[in-house]
Amino acid sequence: MDPELNVSSRNYIVDDIHPCYESYNLTFIFTSNPSIVCVLLYVFLGSLCLVTICGNLLVMISIIYFKQLHTPTNYLILSLAVADLLVGVLVFPFSMAFTVTSCLYHENLICKIRDSFDVSLCTSSILNLCCISIDRYYAVCQPLTYRTKINTRVTLIVILLCWGVSVLIGIGIIIAGFSQGTCEEMCSVDVVVANTIGPVFSFYLPAIIMLCIYLKIFLVAQKQVKSIQNTTCRSTKSGAIVSKMERKATKTLAIVMGVFLLCLTPYFICVVFQPLADNPPSVPVIETLNWLALSNSMLNPLIYAFFYSWFRSAFRMIISGKIFHSNLADTKLI
C-alpha cells in the first residue's frame, strides 16, 4: 500500500533515503553491496512476513481441525485469517521486492498486480470484520433468534460475498487508477478522485458501520449486565453465563477491530490527503505507514492467543505436534 509520489521527487528519493538502492546513469538499481541498514531492514521485514504466515496458519488449522471451533463466528475469523495469510504470502514479498522506489522505477505489470493484491486483501479484511461485527450484534442484541438467523449456510454465503466484492473492488480501483503505488504518471484530478472514492468504499464506510454496530452492542450489553445483577433465579444464572461468554467474544473481536483501525487509519488518511498537499509526506513516512497497515495481519492471531483460552489450547496442541500422533478433533478445549 504505497501512495504515489510526485514525479519531480524521483531525482533524489533513492540516494537520500533508501539504503538498498543506488543510482547508475540516471537509473536506480538494487545495490550489489547492501549496507547494514539494508540487511537489517529486510531481515526485519522477512521476520514480520514469517510470523504473519505462521500465526494465521495456526488460526486456520485450529478452526478447521477442532470441532469445538466449528461455529459461524469462527468461520468468519477463519476467512479473516485467510486474508491475513495471503497478505503474508503475496503482499509482503511484493512489498519487500518492490518498495516505493522500486515501483517508481519499474513501471510494469508486476507492480500493478502487487497493488491489486494489496487493495483486494485489505478490503477483504475489513469486510470480514464488518461481518463479524454484525454477527456479534445478533449474538448479543438478539440472542433468542441468533442461531436461526446466523447459521453455517448464511455465514458461508456472506464469506463468498465478502471475497467476491473484495476482488471486484481491487480490480476496479486499480483500473480507476487508485494511486497506492501506481506505476505511471496520472492527471492530478484523477488521482484525487481515485484516492477519495476508493478509501471511502473500501475503508471509511465499513469502518463507520462497524463503529456504530459496536456502540449499539456496548449499550445493549450494559443493559444486560444490569438485568443480570437484578435477578437471582437459577435459569437466569444459566443465561448469564451464556451472556458473559458472548460479551467476552464481542470484547475480543472489538479489540481486533480497534487494532485494525489503529493500523490502517493513518495510512488511509495519508492516501486521501496526500494528493491535496503542497508538500506530500516523505518516503520514509509513507513506507512506515504502509508497513504499519500490513503489520495488522500479524497482530490478529496474537490477539486471539491472548484473549481466547481455547485458541491457546489449540495452538499448544498444534505446535507440540500432538494432533499428528492422535485424533484430537473432538477434544474439549478450555
PDB file of N, CA and C in Angstrom, residues 222-264:
ATOM      1  N   GLN A 222     -24.513  -3.373  28.327  1.00  0.00           N
ATOM      2  CA  GLN A 222     -24.619  -2.692  29.609  1.00  0.00           C
ATOM      3  C   GLN A 222     -25.988  -2.937  30.243  1.00  0.00           C
ATOM      4  N   LYS A 223     -27.046  -2.906  29.441  1.00  0.00           N
ATOM      5  CA  LYS A 223     -28.392  -3.180  29.945  1.00  0.00           C
ATOM      6  C   LYS A 223     -28.502  -4.619  30.431  1.00  0.00           C
ATOM      7  N   GLN A 224     -27.858  -5.547  29.697  1.00  0.00           N
ATOM      8  CA  GLN A 224     -27.908  -6.958  30.101  1.00  0.00           C
ATOM      9  C   GLN A 224     -27.207  -7.170  31.439  1.00  0.00           C
ATOM     10  N   VAL A 225     -26.103  -6.468  31.658  1.00  0.00           N
ATOM     11  CA  VAL A 225     -25.386  -6.592  32.920  1.00  0.00           C
ATOM     12  C   VAL A 225     -26.271  -6.137  34.079  1.00  0.00           C
ATOM     13  N   LYS A 226     -26.943  -5.030  33.895  1.00  0.00           N
ATOM     14  CA  LYS A 226     -27.828  -4.529  34.948  1.00  0.00           C
ATOM     15  C   LYS A 226     -28.982  -5.500  35.197  1.00  0.00           C
ATOM     16  N   SER A 227     -29.513  -6.071  34.111  1.00  0.00           N
ATOM     17  CA  SER A 227     -30.610  -7.020  34.251  1.00  0.00           C
ATOM     18  C   SER A 227     -30.165  -8.272  34.994  1.00  0.00           C
ATOM     19  N   ILE A 228     -28.966  -8.757  34.680  1.00  0.00           N
ATOM     20  CA  ILE A 228     -28.440  -9.958  35.338  1.00  0.00           C
ATOM     21  C   ILE A 228     -28.198  -9.704  36.820  1.00  0.00           C
ATOM     22  N   GLN A 229     -27.695  -8.531  37.129  1.00  0.00           N
ATOM     23  CA  GLN A 229     -27.413  -8.200  38.527  1.00  0.00           C
ATOM     24  C   GLN A 229     -28.683  -8.104  39.367  1.00  0.00           C
ATOM     25  N   ASN A 230     -29.821  -7.853  38.710  1.00  0.00           N
ATOM     26  CA  ASN A 230     -31.080  -7.684  39.431  1.00  0.00           C
ATOM     27  C   ASN A 230     -31.903  -8.965  39.518  1.00  0.00           C
ATOM     28  N   THR A 231     -31.373 -10.063  39.039  1.00  0.00           N
ATOM     29  CA  THR A 231     -32.101 -11.334  39.071  1.00  0.00           C
ATOM     30  C   THR A 231     -31.299 -12.370  39.834  1.00  0.00           C
ATOM     31  N   THR A 232     -32.000 -13.342  40.405  1.00  0.00           N
ATOM     32  CA  THR A 232     -31.326 -14.359  41.215  1.00  0.00           C
ATOM     33  C   THR A 232     -31.759 -15.774  40.883  1.00  0.00           C
ATOM     34  N   CYS A 233     -32.736 -15.924  40.014  1.00  0.00           N
ATOM     35  CA  CYS A 233     -33.231 -17.272  39.734  1.00  0.00           C
ATOM     36  C   CYS A 233     -32.187 -18.077  38.980  1.00  0.00           C
ATOM     37  N   ARG A 234     -32.260 -19.411  39.121  1.00  0.00           N
ATOM     38  CA  ARG A 234     -31.247 -20.304  38.563  1.00  0.00           C
ATOM     39  C   ARG A 234     -31.215 -20.249  37.046  1.00  0.00           C
ATOM     40  N   SER A 235     -32.377 -20.194  36.416  1.00  0.00           N
ATOM     41  CA  SER A 235     -32.424 -20.167  34.953  1.00  0.00           C
ATOM     42  C   SER A 235     -31.749 -18.921  34.416  1.00  0.00           C
ATOM     43  N   THR A 236     -31.890 -17.839  35.160  1.00  0.00           N
ATOM     44  CA  THR A 236     -31.256 -16.604  34.728  1.00  0.00           C
ATOM     45  C   THR A 236     -29.742 -16.696  34.863  1.00  0.00           C
ATOM     46  N   LYS A 237     -29.289 -17.440  35.905  1.00  0.00           N
ATOM     47  CA  LYS A 237     -27.839 -17.619  36.063  1.00  0.00           C
ATOM     48  C   LYS A 237     -27.258 -18.352  34.865  1.00  0.00           C
ATOM     49  N   SER A 238     -27.999 -19.352  34.378  1.00  0.00           N
ATOM     50  CA  SER A 238     -27.545 -20.076  33.187  1.00  0.00           C
ATOM     51  C   SER A 238     -27.444 -19.142  31.999  1.00  0.00           C
ATOM     52  N   GLY A 239     -28.477 -18.313  31.849  1.00  0.00           N
ATOM     53  CA  GLY A 239     -28.439 -17.342  30.760  1.00  0.00           C
ATOM     54  C   GLY A 239     -27.341 -16.323  30.946  1.00  0.00           C
ATOM     55  N   ALA A 240     -27.045 -16.007  32.219  1.00  0.00           N
ATOM     56  CA  ALA A 240     -25.994 -15.036  32.497  1.00  0.00           C
ATOM     57  C   ALA A 240     -24.638 -15.544  32.033  1.00  0.00           C
ATOM     58  N   ILE A 241     -24.410 -16.861  32.220  1.00  0.00           N
ATOM     59  CA  ILE A 241     -23.136 -17.448  31.794  1.00  0.00           C
ATOM     60  C   ILE A 241     -22.969 -17.322  30.286  1.00  0.00           C
ATOM     61  N   VAL A 242     -24.046 -17.653  29.557  1.00  0.00           N
ATOM     62  CA  VAL A 242     -24.009 -17.540  28.095  1.00  0.00           C
ATOM     63  C   VAL A 242     -23.789 -16.098  27.682  1.00  0.00           C
ATOM     64  N   SER A 243     -24.525 -15.191  28.338  1.00  0.00           N
ATOM     65  CA  SER A 243     -24.389 -13.780  28.010  1.00  0.00           C
ATOM     66  C   SER A 243     -22.972 -13.286  28.274  1.00  0.00           C
ATOM     67  N   LYS A 244     -22.363 -13.754  29.373  1.00  0.00           N
ATOM     68  CA  LYS A 244     -20.997 -13.364  29.700  1.00  0.00           C
ATOM     69  C   LYS A 244     -20.019 -13.839  28.632  1.00  0.00           C
ATOM     70  N   MET A 245     -20.219 -15.061  28.131  1.00  0.00           N
ATOM     71  CA  MET A 245     -19.355 -15.589  27.078  1.00  0.00           C
ATOM     72  C   MET A 245     -19.486 -14.770  25.810  1.00  0.00           C
ATOM     73  N   GLU A 246     -20.732 -14.406  25.470  1.00  0.00           N
ATOM     74  CA  GLU A 246     -20.950 -13.619  24.263  1.00  0.00           C
ATOM     75  C   GLU A 246     -20.293 -12.241  24.388  1.00  0.00           C
ATOM     76  N   ARG A 247     -20.394 -11.647  25.576  1.00  0.00           N
ATOM     77  CA  ARG A 247     -19.796 -10.325  25.764  1.00  0.00           C
ATOM     78  C   ARG A 247     -18.275 -10.401  25.694  1.00  0.00           C
ATOM     79  N   LYS A 248     -17.704 -11.498  26.211  1.00  0.00           N
ATOM     80  CA  LYS A 248     -16.254 -11.657  26.131  1.00  0.00           C
ATOM     81  C   LYS A 248     -15.811 -11.796  24.680  1.00  0.00           C
ATOM     82  N   ALA A 249     -16.555 -12.585  23.914  1.00  0.00           N
ATOM     83  CA  ALA A 249     -16.230 -12.738  22.492  1.00  0.00           C
ATOM     84  C   ALA A 249     -16.345 -11.405  21.774  1.00  0.00           C
ATOM     85  N   THR A 250     -17.389 -10.662  22.102  1.00  0.00           N
ATOM     86  CA  THR A 250     -17.579  -9.360  21.480  1.00  0.00           C
ATOM     87  C   THR A 250     -16.449  -8.404  21.845  1.00  0.00           C
ATOM     88  N   LYS A 251     -16.014  -8.422  23.099  1.00  0.00           N
ATOM     89  CA  LYS A 251     -14.917  -7.562  23.539  1.00  0.00           C
ATOM     90  C   LYS A 251     -13.636  -7.891  22.791  1.00  0.00           C
ATOM     91  N   THR A 252     -13.358  -9.181  22.652  1.00  0.00           N
ATOM     92  CA  THR A 252     -12.141  -9.596  21.955  1.00  0.00           C
ATOM     93  C   THR A 252     -12.169  -9.156  20.497  1.00  0.00           C
ATOM     94  N   LEU A 253     -13.302  -9.383  19.827  1.00  0.00           N
ATOM     95  CA  LEU A 253     -13.401  -9.018  18.418  1.00  0.00           C
ATOM     96  C   LEU A 253     -13.420  -7.503  18.232  1.00  0.00           C
ATOM     97  N   ALA A 254     -13.936  -6.791  19.225  1.00  0.00           N
ATOM     98  CA  ALA A 254     -13.879  -5.331  19.174  1.00  0.00           C
ATOM     99  C   ALA A 254     -12.426  -4.857  19.262  1.00  0.00           C
ATOM    100  N   ILE A 255     -11.611  -5.552  20.069  1.00  0.00           N
ATOM    101  CA  ILE A 255     -10.186  -5.222  20.164  1.00  0.00           C
ATOM    102  C   ILE A 255      -9.493  -5.495  18.832  1.00  0.00           C
ATOM    103  N   VAL A 256      -9.880  -6.618  18.191  1.00  0.00           N
ATOM    104  CA  VAL A 256      -9.337  -6.913  16.856  1.00  0.00           C
ATOM    105  C   VAL A 256      -9.644  -5.771  15.900  1.00  0.00           C
ATOM    106  N   MET A 257     -10.889  -5.297  15.931  1.00  0.00           N
ATOM    107  CA  MET A 257     -11.283  -4.202  15.056  1.00  0.00           C
ATOM    108  C   MET A 257     -10.542  -2.918  15.414  1.00  0.00           C
ATOM    109  N   GLY A 258     -10.380  -2.667  16.740  1.00  0.00           N
ATOM    110  CA  GLY A 258      -9.680  -1.472  17.160  1.00  0.00           C
ATOM    111  C   GLY A 258      -8.236  -1.448  16.699  1.00  0.00           C
ATOM    112  N   VAL A 259      -7.562  -2.587  16.809  1.00  0.00           N
ATOM    113  CA  VAL A 259      -6.188  -2.690  16.329  1.00  0.00           C
ATOM    114  C   VAL A 259      -6.133  -2.480  14.818  1.00  0.00           C
ATOM    115  N   PHE A 260      -7.111  -3.046  14.120  1.00  0.00           N
ATOM    116  CA  PHE A 260      -7.203  -2.879  12.671  1.00  0.00           C
ATOM    117  C   PHE A 260      -7.293  -1.398  12.311  1.00  0.00           C
ATOM    118  N   LEU A 261      -8.169  -0.667  13.005  1.00  0.00           N
ATOM    119  CA  LEU A 261      -8.349   0.754  12.715  1.00  0.00           C
ATOM    120  C   LEU A 261      -7.091   1.548  13.052  1.00  0.00           C
ATOM    121  N   LEU A 262      -6.452   1.234  14.167  1.00  0.00           N
ATOM    122  CA  LEU A 262      -5.230   1.940  14.552  1.00  0.00           C
ATOM    123  C   LEU A 262      -4.120   1.732  13.521  1.00  0.00           C
ATOM    124  N   CYS A 263      -4.073   0.528  12.949  1.00  0.00           N
ATOM    125  CA  CYS A 263      -3.022   0.230  11.967  1.00  0.00           C
ATOM    126  C   CYS A 263      -3.306   0.872  10.611  1.00  0.00           C
ATOM    127  N   LEU A 264      -4.574   0.876  10.185  1.00  0.00           N
ATOM    128  CA  LEU A 264      -4.884   1.312   8.830  1.00  0.00           C
ATOM    129  C   LEU A 264      -5.322   2.760   8.697  1.00  0.00           C
TER     130      LEU A 264
END
